[in-house]
Amino acid sequence: MPAVRLADGDLNYLLEGPAGKPVLVLSNSLGTDLHMWDAQIPAFTQHFQVLRYDTRGHGKSLVSEGPYSIAQLGADVLALLDALDIEKAYFCGLSMGGLIGQWLAINAPARIERLVLCNTAAKIGAPEVWNPRIDTVLSGGAQAMRDLRDASISRWFTPEFAEAEPAKVEPIVGMLAQTSPEGYAANCAAVRDADYREQLGGISAPTLIVCGSGDPVTTTEHGRFMQERIAGAELVEFQAAHLSNVQAGDAFSQRVLAFLTA
Ligand SMILES: O=C(O)CCC(=O)CC(=O)O
């Protein structure tokens, strides 16, 4: 797979779809990798050149020393765009990817054409959630990553979906098991420390907020909080838990495309 060389290692990416189309960047959630978007690629590449990448600490990208910050992960996206000579892109990120999207839209507005913030919030969780998780994976290593499985499934998918669709659920939880404990912990710290509640009003890119009615992590309330502060933002809710792009599948893809191509 191709990679761009950052100052401290390689960032893994995939660029798919017809050259010359506008570029859509896809940014993964915590504990997954660029393949979390597999279901969207056939639809998205009909309209966009899709640039998906493994966030630092995930997949085949570098695992540098943590803790990370969302600003650092946003700077990685800018470095990726610069390396590929992409001036401006559409951006869709889920959860942690949505925090990265908020940072980019606030700090590099000239680079973001339209923004899709999926299953995310201006602030996700509290230190009491993140610090024990960080300690557990750093002390327990790969086994601790495997032990996250059941709790993660219960946040990521509704029970009915997890029961009925193992072929869609297993590849995603497989990504979690493969994630570096150090990378995961470093990214947990980035999510823990991010707080854009006071800065959302600075987002000027047309924005779509995607929520899941069964998302216990980043709720529709969190989505409405963002919608009230981002001028003109649209909001859509799917019957899904945290990973709404996987659970809602084609309905997710079509709604996001309708917004991006409007
Ligand atoms: O999904 C993310 O990017 C962060 C939020 C979270 O807690 C994810 C999870 O349920 O493990």
mmCIF file of C-alpha atoms and ligand atoms in Angstrom:
data_model
loop_
_atom_site.group_PDB
_atom_site.id
_atom_site.type_symbol
_atom_site.label_atom_id
_atom_site.label_comp_id
_atom_site.label_asym_id
_atom_site.label_seq_id
_atom_site.Cartn_x
_atom_site.Cartn_y
_atom_site.Cartn_z
ATOM 1 C CA MET A 1 0.000 0.000 0.000
ATOM 2 C CA PRO A 2 1.247 3.530 -0.656
ATOM 3 C CA ALA A 3 2.460 5.707 2.191
ATOM 4 C CA VAL A 4 3.625 9.270 2.662
ATOM 5 C CA ARG A 5 6.742 9.922 4.680
ATOM 6 C CA LEU A 6 6.127 12.139 7.701
ATOM 7 C CA ALA A 7 8.945 13.495 9.861
ATOM 8 C CA ASP A 8 8.682 10.497 12.200
ATOM 9 C CA GLY A 9 7.385 7.638 10.037
ATOM 10 C CA ASP A 10 5.065 6.574 7.234
ATOM 11 C CA LEU A 11 1.345 7.307 6.998
ATOM 12 C CA ASN A 12 -0.466 4.565 5.094
ATOM 13 C CA TYR A 13 -3.175 5.564 2.638
ATOM 14 C CA LEU A 14 -5.287 4.400 -0.306
ATOM 15 C CA LEU A 15 -6.344 6.682 -3.157
ATOM 16 C CA GLU A 16 -9.167 5.182 -5.211
ATOM 17 C CA GLY A 17 -11.541 6.378 -7.901
ATOM 18 C CA PRO A 18 -11.264 8.386 -11.081
ATOM 19 C CA ALA A 19 -8.416 10.890 -11.303
ATOM 20 C CA GLY A 20 -9.700 14.404 -11.855
ATOM 21 C CA LYS A 21 -12.742 14.003 -9.590
ATOM 22 C CA PRO A 22 -12.822 16.031 -6.353
ATOM 23 C CA VAL A 23 -11.029 14.369 -3.431
ATOM 24 C CA LEU A 24 -12.947 12.992 -0.438
ATOM 25 C CA VAL A 25 -10.844 12.171 2.645
ATOM 26 C CA LEU A 26 -12.144 9.445 4.998
ATOM 27 C CA SER A 27 -10.828 9.387 8.577
ATOM 28 C CA ASN A 28 -11.247 6.310 10.777
ATOM 29 C CA SER A 29 -12.505 5.879 14.340
ATOM 30 C CA LEU A 30 -10.506 4.763 17.347
ATOM 31 C CA GLY A 31 -9.381 1.126 17.111
ATOM 32 C CA THR A 32 -10.208 0.643 13.427
ATOM 33 C CA ASP A 33 -8.340 1.324 10.189
ATOM 34 C CA LEU A 34 -9.008 2.600 6.688
ATOM 35 C CA HIS A 35 -10.956 -0.575 5.870
ATOM 36 C CA MET A 36 -13.778 0.525 8.157
ATOM 37 C CA TRP A 37 -14.962 2.431 5.045
ATOM 38 C CA ASP A 38 -14.964 -0.564 2.689
ATOM 39 C CA ALA A 39 -18.771 -0.576 2.314
ATOM 40 C CA GLN A 40 -18.769 3.070 1.164
ATOM 41 C CA ILE A 41 -16.081 2.801 -1.506
ATOM 42 C CA PRO A 42 -18.181 1.550 -4.487
ATOM 43 C CA ALA A 43 -20.692 4.418 -4.076
ATOM 44 C CA PHE A 44 -18.214 7.133 -3.102
ATOM 45 C CA THR A 45 -15.817 6.434 -5.995
ATOM 46 C CA GLN A 46 -18.592 7.100 -8.494
ATOM 47 C CA HIS A 47 -18.384 10.777 -7.542
ATOM 48 C CA PHE A 48 -15.009 11.250 -5.836
ATOM 49 C CA GLN A 49 -11.427 10.248 -5.752
ATOM 50 C CA VAL A 50 -11.463 8.751 -2.258
ATOM 51 C CA LEU A 51 -8.402 9.212 -0.070
ATOM 52 C CA ARG A 52 -8.577 7.052 3.048
ATOM 53 C CA TYR A 53 -5.735 6.604 5.471
ATOM 54 C CA ASP A 54 -4.815 4.843 8.708
ATOM 55 C CA THR A 55 -4.664 7.415 11.493
ATOM 56 C CA ARG A 56 -1.266 7.463 13.212
ATOM 57 C CA GLY A 57 -1.135 4.591 15.730
ATOM 58 C CA HIS A 58 -3.547 2.467 13.655
ATOM 59 C CA GLY A 59 -3.450 -0.038 10.820
ATOM 60 C CA LYS A 60 -0.234 0.082 8.810
ATOM 61 C CA SER A 61 0.664 3.666 9.721
ATOM 62 C CA LEU A 62 3.460 4.712 12.026
ATOM 63 C CA VAL A 63 3.130 4.150 15.759
ATOM 64 C CA SER A 64 5.139 6.994 17.219
ATOM 65 C CA GLU A 65 5.493 7.674 20.916
ATOM 66 C CA GLY A 66 2.315 8.984 22.578
ATOM 67 C CA PRO A 67 0.315 10.685 23.817
ATOM 68 C CA TYR A 68 -0.981 12.193 20.579
ATOM 69 C CA SER A 69 -3.186 15.238 20.135
ATOM 70 C CA ILE A 70 -5.976 15.867 17.631
ATOM 71 C CA ALA A 71 -3.927 18.840 16.354
ATOM 72 C CA GLN A 72 -1.085 16.407 15.571
ATOM 73 C CA LEU A 73 -3.500 14.023 13.802
ATOM 74 C CA GLY A 74 -4.961 16.961 11.866
ATOM 75 C CA ALA A 75 -1.468 18.054 10.849
ATOM 76 C CA ASP A 76 -0.916 14.511 9.516
ATOM 77 C CA VAL A 77 -3.928 14.991 7.220
ATOM 78 C CA LEU A 78 -2.534 18.309 5.981
ATOM 79 C CA ALA A 79 0.832 16.628 5.346
ATOM 80 C CA LEU A 80 -0.943 13.880 3.397
ATOM 81 C CA LEU A 81 -2.814 16.449 1.294
ATOM 82 C CA ASP A 82 0.390 18.413 0.697
ATOM 83 C CA ALA A 83 2.322 15.298 -0.317
ATOM 84 C CA LEU A 84 -0.373 14.398 -2.856
ATOM 85 C CA ASP A 85 -0.650 17.990 -4.068
ATOM 86 C CA ILE A 86 -4.296 18.323 -3.017
ATOM 87 C CA GLU A 87 -5.226 21.911 -2.271
ATOM 88 C CA LYS A 88 -8.755 21.391 -0.965
ATOM 89 C CA ALA A 89 -10.762 18.278 -0.108
ATOM 90 C CA TYR A 90 -14.115 17.070 1.108
ATOM 91 C CA PHE A 91 -13.746 15.429 4.516
ATOM 92 C CA CYS A 92 -15.735 12.721 6.302
ATOM 93 C CA GLY A 93 -14.589 11.431 9.689
ATOM 94 C CA LEU A 94 -16.217 9.189 12.265
ATOM 95 C CA SER A 95 -15.849 9.710 16.027
ATOM 96 C CA MET A 96 -12.108 10.383 16.463
ATOM 97 C CA GLY A 97 -12.103 11.074 12.712
ATOM 98 C CA GLY A 98 -14.855 13.617 13.369
ATOM 99 C CA LEU A 99 -12.690 15.357 15.969
ATOM 100 C CA ILE A 100 -9.946 15.551 13.344
ATOM 101 C CA GLY A 101 -12.506 17.012 10.932
ATOM 102 C CA GLN A 102 -13.515 19.660 13.467
ATOM 103 C CA TRP A 103 -9.871 20.582 14.032
ATOM 104 C CA LEU A 104 -9.242 20.899 10.286
ATOM 105 C CA ALA A 105 -12.369 22.973 9.661
ATOM 106 C CA ILE A 106 -11.438 25.321 12.530
ATOM 107 C CA ASN A 107 -7.689 25.556 11.877
ATOM 108 C CA ALA A 108 -7.319 25.025 8.136
ATOM 109 C CA PRO A 109 -10.650 26.180 6.665
ATOM 110 C CA ALA A 110 -9.135 26.852 3.247
ATOM 111 C CA ARG A 111 -8.411 23.116 2.871
ATOM 112 C CA ILE A 112 -11.942 21.826 3.603
ATOM 113 C CA GLU A 113 -14.656 22.047 0.947
ATOM 114 C CA ARG A 114 -17.475 20.267 2.828
ATOM 115 C CA LEU A 115 -17.439 18.448 6.138
ATOM 116 C CA VAL A 116 -19.231 15.320 7.378
ATOM 117 C CA LEU A 117 -19.014 14.704 11.124
ATOM 118 C CA CYS A 118 -20.219 11.191 11.923
ATOM 119 C CA ASN A 119 -20.917 9.796 15.398
ATOM 120 C CA THR A 120 -18.767 12.397 17.022
ATOM 121 C CA ALA A 121 -18.984 15.258 19.505
ATOM 122 C CA ALA A 122 -17.168 18.481 20.332
ATOM 123 C CA LYS A 123 -15.938 16.642 23.435
ATOM 124 C CA ILE A 124 -16.009 12.838 23.725
ATOM 125 C CA GLY A 125 -16.100 11.277 27.185
ATOM 126 C CA ALA A 126 -14.268 12.303 30.320
ATOM 127 C CA PRO A 127 -10.802 11.500 31.696
ATOM 128 C CA GLU A 128 -12.448 8.939 34.018
ATOM 129 C CA VAL A 129 -13.390 6.962 30.893
ATOM 130 C CA TRP A 130 -10.127 7.354 29.024
ATOM 131 C CA ASN A 131 -7.447 7.034 31.718
ATOM 132 C CA PRO A 132 -8.380 3.517 32.902
ATOM 133 C CA ARG A 133 -8.618 2.386 29.265
ATOM 134 C CA ILE A 134 -5.166 3.819 28.553
ATOM 135 C CA ASP A 135 -3.689 2.144 31.659
ATOM 136 C CA THR A 136 -5.330 -1.200 30.814
ATOM 137 C CA VAL A 137 -4.006 -1.445 27.264
ATOM 138 C CA LEU A 138 -0.542 -0.154 28.140
ATOM 139 C CA SER A 139 -0.161 -2.698 30.954
ATOM 140 C CA GLY A 140 -2.016 -5.573 29.245
ATOM 141 C CA GLY A 141 -0.690 -5.223 25.683
ATOM 142 C CA ALA A 142 -2.125 -7.312 22.848
ATOM 143 C CA GLN A 143 -4.265 -9.443 25.169
ATOM 144 C CA ALA A 144 -5.856 -6.293 26.592
ATOM 145 C CA MET A 145 -6.697 -5.181 23.038
ATOM 146 C CA ARG A 146 -8.425 -8.530 22.437
ATOM 147 C CA ASP A 147 -10.248 -8.150 25.754
ATOM 148 C CA LEU A 148 -11.818 -4.872 24.527
ATOM 149 C CA ARG A 149 -13.830 -6.887 22.029
ATOM 150 C CA ASP A 150 -17.184 -7.426 23.747
ATOM 151 C CA ALA A 151 -17.462 -3.946 25.258
ATOM 152 C CA SER A 152 -16.524 -2.414 21.900
ATOM 153 C CA ILE A 153 -19.102 -4.465 19.995
ATOM 154 C CA SER A 154 -21.762 -3.268 22.427
ATOM 155 C CA ARG A 155 -20.887 0.394 21.730
ATOM 156 C CA TRP A 156 -20.279 0.024 18.014
ATOM 157 C CA PHE A 157 -23.342 -1.998 16.948
ATOM 158 C CA THR A 158 -26.871 -2.513 18.213
ATOM 159 C CA PRO A 159 -27.359 -6.011 19.701
ATOM 160 C CA GLU A 160 -29.709 -6.989 16.865
ATOM 161 C CA PHE A 161 -27.193 -5.990 14.210
ATOM 162 C CA ALA A 162 -24.279 -7.692 15.980
ATOM 163 C CA GLU A 163 -26.320 -10.881 16.191
ATOM 164 C CA ALA A 164 -27.623 -10.795 12.608
ATOM 165 C CA GLU A 165 -24.539 -9.547 10.729
ATOM 166 C CA PRO A 166 -21.382 -11.312 11.955
ATOM 167 C CA ALA A 167 -19.836 -10.996 8.483
ATOM 168 C CA LYS A 168 -19.936 -7.196 8.862
ATOM 169 C CA VAL A 169 -18.999 -7.098 12.544
ATOM 170 C CA GLU A 170 -16.055 -9.534 12.600
ATOM 171 C CA PRO A 171 -13.770 -7.644 10.172
ATOM 172 C CA ILE A 172 -14.211 -4.484 12.252
ATOM 173 C CA VAL A 173 -13.452 -6.102 15.602
ATOM 174 C CA GLY A 174 -10.535 -7.827 13.894
ATOM 175 C CA MET A 175 -9.102 -4.341 13.233
ATOM 176 C CA LEU A 176 -9.319 -3.568 16.947
ATOM 177 C CA ALA A 177 -7.471 -6.764 17.869
ATOM 178 C CA GLN A 178 -4.731 -5.856 15.374
ATOM 179 C CA THR A 179 -4.308 -2.297 16.656
ATOM 180 C CA SER A 180 -1.087 -1.521 18.499
ATOM 181 C CA PRO A 181 -1.771 -1.058 22.252
ATOM 182 C CA GLU A 182 0.660 1.885 22.289
ATOM 183 C CA GLY A 183 -1.013 3.443 19.257
ATOM 184 C CA TYR A 184 -4.478 2.901 20.702
ATOM 185 C CA ALA A 185 -3.495 4.418 24.063
ATOM 186 C CA ALA A 186 -1.847 7.415 22.370
ATOM 187 C CA ASN A 187 -5.041 8.042 20.369
ATOM 188 C CA CYS A 188 -7.266 7.599 23.456
ATOM 189 C CA ALA A 189 -5.285 10.481 24.977
ATOM 190 C CA ALA A 190 -5.878 12.604 21.861
ATOM 191 C CA VAL A 191 -9.637 12.002 22.113
ATOM 192 C CA ARG A 192 -9.588 12.604 25.887
ATOM 193 C CA ASP A 193 -7.874 15.989 25.539
ATOM 194 C CA ALA A 194 -9.896 17.391 22.607
ATOM 195 C CA ASP A 195 -12.603 19.941 23.342
ATOM 196 C CA TYR A 196 -14.050 22.076 20.533
ATOM 197 C CA ARG A 197 -17.233 23.202 22.334
ATOM 198 C CA GLU A 198 -16.125 26.843 22.322
ATOM 199 C CA GLN A 199 -14.739 26.753 18.764
ATOM 200 C CA LEU A 200 -17.538 25.177 16.743
ATOM 201 C CA GLY A 201 -18.868 28.604 15.764
ATOM 202 C CA GLY A 202 -15.669 29.105 13.755
ATOM 203 C CA ILE A 203 -16.578 26.325 11.319
ATOM 204 C CA SER A 204 -17.645 27.829 8.008
ATOM 205 C CA ALA A 205 -17.568 24.729 5.773
ATOM 206 C CA PRO A 206 -21.021 23.368 4.886
ATOM 207 C CA THR A 207 -21.462 20.570 7.425
ATOM 208 C CA LEU A 208 -23.524 17.397 7.755
ATOM 209 C CA ILE A 209 -23.749 15.771 11.173
ATOM 210 C CA VAL A 210 -24.515 12.040 11.201
ATOM 211 C CA CYS A 211 -25.872 10.392 14.356
ATOM 212 C CA GLY A 212 -26.983 6.936 15.388
ATOM 213 C CA SER A 213 -30.159 6.597 17.463
ATOM 214 C CA GLY A 214 -28.516 3.724 19.365
ATOM 215 C CA ASP A 215 -25.064 5.297 19.783
ATOM 216 C CA PRO A 216 -24.190 5.226 23.491
ATOM 217 C CA VAL A 217 -20.878 7.093 23.037
ATOM 218 C CA THR A 218 -21.642 10.119 20.895
ATOM 219 C CA THR A 219 -25.376 10.603 21.112
ATOM 220 C CA THR A 220 -27.824 12.531 18.960
ATOM 221 C CA GLU A 221 -27.802 15.124 21.779
ATOM 222 C CA HIS A 222 -24.092 15.629 21.087
ATOM 223 C CA GLY A 223 -24.921 15.944 17.399
ATOM 224 C CA ARG A 224 -27.594 18.566 18.070
ATOM 225 C CA PHE A 225 -25.130 20.525 20.233
ATOM 226 C CA MET A 226 -22.798 20.744 17.232
ATOM 227 C CA GLN A 227 -25.646 21.518 14.825
ATOM 228 C CA GLU A 228 -26.783 24.477 16.961
ATOM 229 C CA ARG A 229 -23.291 26.010 16.824
ATOM 230 C CA ILE A 230 -22.230 25.348 13.214
ATOM 231 C CA ALA A 231 -24.042 27.764 10.905
ATOM 232 C CA GLY A 232 -26.413 25.966 8.547
ATOM 233 C CA ALA A 233 -25.377 22.464 9.630
ATOM 234 C CA GLU A 234 -27.663 19.602 8.632
ATOM 235 C CA LEU A 235 -28.262 16.574 10.850
ATOM 236 C CA VAL A 236 -29.358 13.055 9.984
ATOM 237 C CA GLU A 237 -29.980 10.168 12.360
ATOM 238 C CA PHE A 238 -29.782 6.498 11.389
ATOM 239 C CA GLN A 239 -30.998 3.487 13.328
ATOM 240 C CA ALA A 240 -27.497 2.482 14.279
ATOM 241 C CA ALA A 241 -25.017 2.490 17.122
ATOM 242 C CA HIS A 242 -21.544 4.109 17.052
ATOM 243 C CA LEU A 243 -20.277 2.781 13.713
ATOM 244 C CA SER A 244 -23.219 4.056 11.690
ATOM 245 C CA ASN A 245 -21.410 3.775 8.364
ATOM 246 C CA VAL A 246 -21.072 0.016 8.865
ATOM 247 C CA GLN A 247 -24.514 -0.535 10.337
ATOM 248 C CA ALA A 248 -26.517 1.753 8.019
ATOM 249 C CA GLY A 249 -24.362 0.785 5.020
ATOM 250 C CA ASP A 250 -25.823 1.981 1.741
ATOM 251 C CA ALA A 251 -28.336 4.354 3.372
ATOM 252 C CA PHE A 252 -25.365 6.089 5.043
ATOM 253 C CA SER A 253 -23.450 6.289 1.758
ATOM 254 C CA GLN A 254 -26.386 7.708 -0.190
ATOM 255 C CA ARG A 255 -27.220 10.386 2.411
ATOM 256 C CA VAL A 256 -23.600 11.486 2.689
ATOM 257 C CA LEU A 257 -23.283 11.601 -1.097
ATOM 258 C CA ALA A 258 -26.494 13.629 -1.407
ATOM 259 C CA PHE A 259 -24.962 16.206 0.942
ATOM 260 C CA LEU A 260 -21.486 16.192 -0.599
ATOM 261 C CA THR A 261 -22.712 16.542 -4.178
ATOM 262 C CA ALA A 262 -25.485 19.099 -3.467
HETATM 263 O O1 LIG B 1 -14.675 5.789 18.286
HETATM 264 C C1 LIG B 1 -13.874 6.692 18.562
HETATM 265 O O2 LIG B 1 -13.127 7.160 17.679
HETATM 266 C C2 LIG B 1 -13.786 7.263 19.950
HETATM 267 C C3 LIG B 1 -14.907 6.983 20.866
HETATM 268 C C4 LIG B 1 -14.910 5.632 21.511
HETATM 269 O O3 LIG B 1 -14.944 5.513 22.706
HETATM 270 C C5 LIG B 1 -14.879 4.463 20.658
HETATM 271 C C6 LIG B 1 -15.159 3.182 21.351
HETATM 272 O O4 LIG B 1 -16.322 2.919 21.615
HETATM 273 O O5 LIG B 1 -14.227 2.444 21.601
#
